[in-house]
Amino acid sequence: MNRTAYTAHAPSSGTDHTNPATANTAPDETPPGGEGPTGRGSANREHSPATVKVDVPGANGEDSPSTVKVDVRGLNFWYGDFQALTDINLPIYYQHVTALIGASGCGKSTLLRCFNRMHDVQGGNHYQGAIQMQPEDINLIGPETDPMLVRLKIGMVFQQANPFPKSIFENVAAGLRIRGIKDRTVLQETVERSLQRAALWDEVKDRLDMPAFELSGGQQQRLCIARTLAPEPELLLLDEPTSSLDPIATAKIEDLITRLGKEVTILIVTHNMQQAARISDYTAFMHLGELIEHDDTETMFTNPHQERTESYITGRFG
């Protein structure tokens, strides 16, 4: 494991470090619950909330449902002289949904944006620690790691839908074209598959040449998810993806996240605790830049170990 201190530098002119198309090295370990990730519904936990062990991929280097896909280790982060994150240790399990919850300003989105090096676009920001992605064991925040390589592996969807001023088809194909894929058959098949995975294909299959801006807000957000899925990211980051949507559109996105969680590793920031309870397998509670507690979602909401966690989920603050 490489523990590093790294200062982010703003990219030089003419270099795009924020590609919007894509915008574990411990021995065998057991995730919260003791039997490998089992999703919501796991109970009878017998572990210290302050100690979380970490599974790693097997000797063949492949991921499996019992592995940690990304392991945050001793992460500290500063905006200039202001320390926004303090000693974060958090496993993100392969093909499961992990939700980050906490009051506004607690550091959820700051942590999320460390994974794909979004903070690098502003000079003077400073990382310390490691975010190890498996099975390659890459330290995502290490100075030796190219931020562009990181963003090719990690996709991100923001609070507000941000489709490109292009057709529906070209929006989804954008990440593929950036990677040099030009074969029309490959593009068509991938666009269709991505729109199907984003539960949007049936609604747009007869109007793929239509400008993306003509879609509804909820459809635009699902289009952005399809665009992010097209390059097959290893990790999908969602920053409050339903905060600006109506209840019907929100329900569609939540159903989509639940299904996608069986195919891709997902880390989502949400202010809605009920949403976290509905869609996530694991939940992490943050407060003032610190990770207070991480556990399977059912345990977090029914039997939290930390008093501050209980106070937050019962509405005493936040």
CSV table of C-alpha atoms in Angstrom, one decimal:
chain,number,residue,atom,x,y,z
A,1,MET,CA,0.0,0.0,0.0
A,2,ASN,CA,1.2,3.4,-0.9
A,3,ARG,CA,0.4,6.1,1.7
A,4,THR,CA,1.0,9.4,0.1
A,5,ALA,CA,0.8,13.1,0.7
A,6,TYR,CA,-0.2,14.8,-2.6
A,7,THR,CA,-1.0,18.4,-3.5
A,8,ALA,CA,-3.5,18.8,-6.4
A,9,HIS,CA,-2.4,21.2,-9.1
A,10,ALA,CA,-4.8,22.8,-11.6
A,11,PRO,CA,-4.5,21.3,-15.1
A,12,SER,CA,-2.5,23.2,-17.6
A,13,SER,CA,-4.3,25.1,-20.3
A,14,GLY,CA,-5.6,22.9,-23.1
A,15,THR,CA,-5.8,19.8,-21.0
A,16,ASP,CA,-9.2,18.4,-20.1
A,17,HIS,CA,-9.0,16.7,-16.7
A,18,THR,CA,-12.8,16.6,-16.2
A,19,ASN,CA,-14.1,14.3,-18.9
A,20,PRO,CA,-17.8,14.5,-18.4
A,21,ALA,CA,-18.4,11.3,-20.3
A,22,THR,CA,-17.0,9.2,-17.5
A,23,ALA,CA,-16.8,12.0,-15.3
A,24,ASN,CA,-7.2,-3.5,-1.1
A,25,THR,CA,-4.1,-4.9,-0.1
A,26,ALA,CA,-5.1,-6.7,3.1
A,27,PRO,CA,-5.4,-10.5,3.7
A,28,ASP,CA,-8.8,-12.1,3.6
A,29,GLU,CA,-11.2,-10.0,5.5
A,30,THR,CA,-14.9,-10.0,6.3
A,31,PRO,CA,-17.2,-7.1,5.7
A,32,PRO,CA,-19.7,-5.9,8.3
A,33,GLY,CA,-21.8,-8.9,9.1
A,34,GLY,CA,-19.2,-11.6,9.0
A,35,GLU,CA,-20.3,-13.6,5.9
A,36,GLY,CA,-19.4,-11.3,3.1
A,37,PRO,CA,-21.7,-8.6,1.6
A,38,THR,CA,-25.2,-9.8,1.9
A,39,GLY,CA,-27.0,-6.5,1.2
A,40,ARG,CA,-30.0,-5.1,3.2
A,41,GLY,CA,-31.6,-7.5,5.6
A,42,SER,CA,-28.5,-8.7,7.3
A,43,ALA,CA,-28.6,-8.6,11.1
A,44,ASN,CA,-27.1,-10.1,14.3
A,45,ARG,CA,-23.8,-8.3,13.7
A,46,GLU,CA,-21.0,-9.0,16.2
A,47,HIS,CA,-18.2,-6.6,15.5
A,48,SER,CA,-16.7,-3.4,16.7
A,49,PRO,CA,-18.0,-0.5,14.5
A,50,ALA,CA,-14.5,1.0,14.6
A,51,THR,CA,-12.9,-2.0,13.0
A,52,VAL,CA,-13.8,-3.0,9.5
A,53,LYS,CA,-11.9,-5.8,7.8
A,54,VAL,CA,-11.3,-5.7,4.1
A,55,ASP,CA,-11.6,-8.6,1.5
A,56,VAL,CA,-9.5,-8.5,-1.6
A,57,PRO,CA,-9.8,-10.2,-4.9
A,58,GLY,CA,-8.5,-13.8,-5.2
A,59,ALA,CA,-5.2,-14.9,-6.6
A,60,ASN,CA,-6.6,-14.8,-10.1
A,61,GLY,CA,-7.0,-11.0,-9.8
A,62,GLU,CA,-10.7,-11.0,-10.6
A,63,ASP,CA,-13.5,-9.4,-8.7
A,64,SER,CA,-16.1,-11.4,-6.9
A,65,PRO,CA,-19.2,-10.5,-4.9
A,66,SER,CA,-17.2,-10.9,-1.6
A,67,THR,CA,-14.5,-8.4,-2.4
A,68,VAL,CA,-13.8,-4.8,-1.7
A,69,LYS,CA,-13.6,-2.9,-4.9
A,70,VAL,CA,-12.2,0.3,-3.4
A,71,ASP,CA,-10.6,0.7,0.0
A,72,VAL,CA,-10.2,4.2,1.5
A,73,ARG,CA,-7.4,4.2,4.0
A,74,GLY,CA,-6.4,7.0,6.3
A,75,LEU,CA,-7.7,9.6,3.9
A,76,ASN,CA,-7.2,13.3,4.8
A,77,PHE,CA,-8.1,16.1,2.5
A,78,TRP,CA,-7.6,19.9,2.6
A,79,TYR,CA,-9.1,22.7,0.6
A,80,GLY,CA,-6.0,24.9,0.9
A,81,ASP,CA,-5.4,25.3,4.6
A,82,PHE,CA,-8.9,24.0,5.6
A,83,GLN,CA,-9.0,20.3,6.5
A,84,ALA,CA,-12.3,19.0,5.1
A,85,LEU,CA,-11.8,15.2,5.7
A,86,THR,CA,-10.1,13.6,8.6
A,87,ASP,CA,-8.8,10.0,8.7
A,88,ILE,CA,-11.5,8.4,6.6
A,89,ASN,CA,-11.3,4.6,6.4
A,90,LEU,CA,-14.1,3.0,4.3
A,91,PRO,CA,-14.5,-0.2,2.2
A,92,ILE,CA,-16.7,0.0,-0.9
A,93,TYR,CA,-17.9,-3.4,-1.8
A,94,TYR,CA,-18.0,-4.9,-5.3
A,95,GLN,CA,-21.4,-4.8,-7.0
A,96,HIS,CA,-23.1,-3.3,-4.0
A,97,VAL,CA,-24.6,0.1,-3.3
A,98,THR,CA,-23.0,2.2,-0.5
A,99,ALA,CA,-24.7,5.3,0.6
A,100,LEU,CA,-23.0,8.3,2.2
A,101,ILE,CA,-25.4,10.2,4.6
A,102,GLY,CA,-24.9,13.2,6.9
A,103,ALA,CA,-25.9,16.8,7.4
A,104,SER,CA,-25.0,19.4,4.9
A,105,GLY,CA,-21.4,20.3,5.0
A,106,CYS,CA,-20.3,17.1,6.6
A,107,GLY,CA,-18.0,16.1,3.8
A,108,LYS,CA,-20.0,13.6,1.8
A,109,SER,CA,-19.6,15.2,-1.6
A,110,THR,CA,-16.0,16.2,-0.8
A,111,LEU,CA,-15.3,12.5,-0.2
A,112,LEU,CA,-17.1,11.4,-3.3
A,113,ARG,CA,-15.1,13.7,-5.5
A,114,CYS,CA,-11.8,12.4,-4.1
A,115,PHE,CA,-12.4,9.1,-5.9
A,116,ASN,CA,-12.3,10.6,-9.4
A,117,ARG,CA,-9.9,13.4,-8.6
A,118,MET,CA,-12.4,16.2,-9.2
A,119,HIS,CA,-10.5,18.3,-6.7
A,120,ASP,CA,-7.5,18.4,-8.9
A,121,VAL,CA,-9.0,21.0,-11.1
A,122,GLN,CA,-8.4,23.6,-8.4
A,123,GLY,CA,-4.8,24.2,-7.4
A,124,GLY,CA,-3.7,24.0,-3.7
A,125,ASN,CA,-6.0,21.1,-2.7
A,126,HIS,CA,-4.2,18.4,-0.8
A,127,TYR,CA,-4.7,14.7,-0.3
A,128,GLN,CA,-3.1,12.4,2.2
A,129,GLY,CA,-3.6,8.6,2.6
A,130,ALA,CA,-4.8,6.2,-0.1
A,131,ILE,CA,-7.8,5.1,-2.1
A,132,GLN,CA,-6.9,1.7,-3.4
A,133,MET,CA,-8.9,0.3,-6.4
A,134,GLN,CA,-8.8,-3.4,-7.0
A,135,PRO,CA,-7.9,-5.7,-8.6
A,136,GLU,CA,-5.1,-3.6,-10.0
A,137,ASP,CA,-4.3,-2.1,-6.5
A,138,ILE,CA,-4.1,1.4,-7.9
A,139,ASN,CA,-3.9,4.3,-5.5
A,140,LEU,CA,-6.4,6.6,-7.1
A,141,ILE,CA,-5.1,9.7,-5.3
A,142,GLY,CA,-1.4,8.8,-5.6
A,143,PRO,CA,0.8,11.4,-7.4
A,144,GLU,CA,2.0,8.5,-9.6
A,145,THR,CA,-1.6,7.9,-10.9
A,146,ASP,CA,-2.8,9.9,-13.9
A,147,PRO,CA,-6.1,11.5,-13.1
A,148,MET,CA,-7.3,10.8,-16.7
A,149,LEU,CA,-6.7,7.1,-16.1
A,150,VAL,CA,-8.8,7.4,-12.9
A,151,ARG,CA,-11.7,9.0,-14.8
A,152,LEU,CA,-11.6,6.3,-17.5
A,153,LYS,CA,-12.4,3.8,-14.7
A,154,ILE,CA,-14.9,5.8,-12.7
A,155,GLY,CA,-18.1,7.4,-13.9
A,156,MET,CA,-20.0,10.2,-12.1
A,157,VAL,CA,-23.6,11.6,-12.3
A,158,PHE,CA,-24.3,14.9,-10.7
A,159,GLN,CA,-27.2,16.5,-8.9
A,160,GLN,CA,-28.4,18.4,-12.0
A,161,ALA,CA,-28.7,16.5,-15.3
A,162,ASN,CA,-26.0,17.7,-17.7
A,163,PRO,CA,-26.6,16.3,-21.1
A,164,PHE,CA,-24.4,17.5,-23.9
A,165,PRO,CA,-25.9,19.8,-26.7
A,166,LYS,CA,-26.1,16.8,-28.9
A,167,SER,CA,-28.6,14.1,-29.9
A,168,ILE,CA,-29.6,11.3,-27.5
A,169,PHE,CA,-27.4,8.8,-29.5
A,170,GLU,CA,-24.4,11.1,-29.4
A,171,ASN,CA,-24.7,11.7,-25.7
A,172,VAL,CA,-24.5,8.0,-24.9
A,173,ALA,CA,-21.7,7.4,-27.5
A,174,ALA,CA,-19.6,10.4,-26.3
A,175,GLY,CA,-17.4,8.4,-23.9
A,176,LEU,CA,-16.9,5.6,-26.5
A,177,ARG,CA,-15.8,8.2,-29.1
A,178,ILE,CA,-13.3,9.7,-26.6
A,179,ARG,CA,-11.8,6.2,-26.3
A,180,GLY,CA,-11.3,6.0,-30.1
A,181,ILE,CA,-14.2,3.6,-30.8
A,182,LYS,CA,-15.5,4.4,-34.3
A,183,ASP,CA,-17.2,1.2,-35.5
A,184,ARG,CA,-20.8,2.1,-36.1
A,185,THR,CA,-22.1,-1.4,-35.2
A,186,VAL,CA,-20.2,-1.3,-31.8
A,187,LEU,CA,-21.5,2.2,-31.1
A,188,GLN,CA,-25.1,1.3,-31.9
A,189,GLU,CA,-25.0,-1.9,-29.8
A,190,THR,CA,-23.4,-0.1,-26.9
A,191,VAL,CA,-25.8,2.8,-27.0
A,192,GLU,CA,-28.8,0.5,-27.1
A,193,ARG,CA,-27.5,-1.6,-24.3
A,194,SER,CA,-26.7,1.4,-22.1
A,195,LEU,CA,-30.1,3.0,-22.6
A,196,GLN,CA,-31.7,-0.4,-21.7
A,197,ARG,CA,-29.6,-0.6,-18.5
A,198,ALA,CA,-30.7,3.0,-17.7
A,199,ALA,CA,-34.4,2.1,-18.3
A,200,LEU,CA,-34.7,4.6,-21.0
A,201,TRP,CA,-34.6,2.6,-24.3
A,202,ASP,CA,-38.3,2.0,-24.6
A,203,GLU,CA,-39.0,5.8,-24.3
A,204,VAL,CA,-36.4,7.0,-26.8
A,205,LYS,CA,-35.6,4.2,-29.2
A,206,ASP,CA,-37.6,5.8,-32.1
A,207,ARG,CA,-36.1,9.3,-31.6
A,208,LEU,CA,-32.4,8.8,-31.0
A,209,ASP,CA,-31.5,11.7,-33.2
A,210,MET,CA,-33.6,14.1,-31.1
A,211,PRO,CA,-31.7,16.7,-29.1
A,212,ALA,CA,-31.2,15.5,-25.5
A,213,PHE,CA,-32.5,18.8,-24.1
A,214,GLU,CA,-36.0,17.9,-25.3
A,215,LEU,CA,-36.2,15.1,-22.8
A,216,SER,CA,-37.9,15.6,-19.4
A,217,GLY,CA,-35.7,16.3,-16.3
A,218,GLY,CA,-36.0,12.7,-15.2
A,219,GLN,CA,-35.2,11.3,-18.6
A,220,GLN,CA,-32.2,13.6,-18.9
A,221,GLN,CA,-30.8,12.2,-15.7
A,222,ARG,CA,-31.3,8.6,-16.9
A,223,LEU,CA,-29.6,9.6,-20.1
A,224,CYS,CA,-26.6,10.9,-18.1
A,225,ILE,CA,-26.6,7.5,-16.3
A,226,ALA,CA,-26.7,5.7,-19.6
A,227,ARG,CA,-23.8,7.9,-20.9
A,228,THR,CA,-21.8,7.0,-17.8
A,229,LEU,CA,-22.5,3.3,-18.1
A,230,ALA,CA,-21.5,3.1,-21.8
A,231,PRO,CA,-17.8,2.9,-21.2
A,232,GLU,CA,-18.4,0.2,-18.5
A,233,PRO,CA,-17.0,2.0,-15.5
A,234,GLU,CA,-15.6,0.0,-12.6
A,235,LEU,CA,-17.1,2.4,-10.1
A,236,LEU,CA,-20.2,4.6,-10.4
A,237,LEU,CA,-20.4,7.8,-8.3
A,238,LEU,CA,-23.8,9.4,-7.8
A,239,ASP,CA,-24.0,12.9,-6.1
A,240,GLU,CA,-27.6,13.3,-5.0
A,241,PRO,CA,-28.9,12.3,-8.4
A,242,THR,CA,-32.6,12.7,-7.5
A,243,SER,CA,-32.4,16.0,-5.5
A,244,SER,CA,-34.0,18.0,-8.3
A,245,LEU,CA,-36.5,15.5,-9.5
A,246,ASP,CA,-40.2,15.0,-8.8
A,247,PRO,CA,-41.4,11.9,-6.8
A,248,ILE,CA,-42.2,9.8,-9.9
A,249,ALA,CA,-38.9,10.5,-11.6
A,250,THR,CA,-37.1,9.9,-8.3
A,251,ALA,CA,-38.8,6.5,-8.0
A,252,LYS,CA,-37.6,5.5,-11.4
A,253,ILE,CA,-34.0,6.5,-10.6
A,254,GLU,CA,-34.1,4.6,-7.3
A,255,ASP,CA,-35.4,1.5,-9.0
A,256,LEU,CA,-32.6,1.8,-11.6
A,257,ILE,CA,-30.0,2.2,-8.9
A,258,THR,CA,-31.2,-0.9,-7.1
A,259,ARG,CA,-30.9,-2.9,-10.3
A,260,LEU,CA,-27.6,-1.5,-11.3
A,261,GLY,CA,-26.2,-2.3,-7.9
A,262,LYS,CA,-26.1,-5.9,-9.0
A,263,GLU,CA,-24.0,-5.1,-12.0
A,264,VAL,CA,-21.6,-2.3,-10.9
A,265,THR,CA,-20.1,-0.9,-7.7
A,266,ILE,CA,-22.0,2.2,-6.7
A,267,LEU,CA,-21.3,5.0,-4.2
A,268,ILE,CA,-24.1,7.5,-3.7
A,269,VAL,CA,-24.4,10.7,-1.7
A,270,THR,CA,-27.9,11.4,-0.5
A,271,HIS,CA,-29.5,13.8,2.0
A,272,ASN,CA,-32.6,11.5,2.0
A,273,MET,CA,-32.2,8.9,4.8
A,274,GLN,CA,-35.3,7.1,3.6
A,275,GLN,CA,-33.7,6.8,0.1
A,276,ALA,CA,-30.5,5.4,1.6
A,277,ALA,CA,-32.6,2.8,3.5
A,278,ARG,CA,-34.5,1.9,0.3
A,279,ILE,CA,-31.6,1.5,-2.2
A,280,SER,CA,-28.3,0.8,-0.4
A,281,ASP,CA,-26.7,-2.3,0.9
A,282,TYR,CA,-24.2,-0.4,3.1
A,283,THR,CA,-24.5,3.1,4.7
A,284,ALA,CA,-21.7,5.4,6.0
A,285,PHE,CA,-22.6,8.3,8.3
A,286,MET,CA,-20.3,11.3,8.2
A,287,HIS,CA,-20.2,14.3,10.6
A,288,LEU,CA,-17.9,17.3,10.4
A,289,GLY,CA,-15.5,15.7,8.0
A,290,GLU,CA,-15.2,12.4,9.9
A,291,LEU,CA,-16.6,9.0,9.2
A,292,ILE,CA,-18.6,8.2,12.4
A,293,GLU,CA,-20.0,4.8,11.5
A,294,HIS,CA,-20.2,2.3,8.6
A,295,ASP,CA,-22.3,-0.8,8.5
A,296,ASP,CA,-24.9,-2.8,6.5
A,297,THR,CA,-27.9,-0.5,6.0
A,298,GLU,CA,-30.4,-2.4,8.1
A,299,THR,CA,-28.1,-2.4,11.1
A,300,MET,CA,-27.3,1.3,10.6
A,301,PHE,CA,-31.0,2.2,10.7
A,302,THR,CA,-32.3,-0.2,13.3
A,303,ASN,CA,-29.3,-0.7,15.7
A,304,PRO,CA,-26.6,1.9,15.2
A,305,HIS,CA,-23.5,1.5,17.4
A,306,GLN,CA,-22.7,5.2,17.8
A,307,GLU,CA,-24.8,7.7,19.7
A,308,ARG,CA,-24.2,10.4,17.0
A,309,THR,CA,-25.5,8.1,14.3
A,310,GLU,CA,-28.6,7.4,16.3
A,311,SER,CA,-29.1,11.1,16.9
A,312,TYR,CA,-28.9,11.9,13.2
A,313,ILE,CA,-31.1,9.1,11.9
A,314,THR,CA,-33.8,9.9,14.6
A,315,GLY,CA,-33.8,13.6,13.6
A,316,ARG,CA,-32.2,15.1,16.7
A,317,PHE,CA,-29.9,17.1,14.4
A,318,GLY,CA,-29.1,17.6,10.8
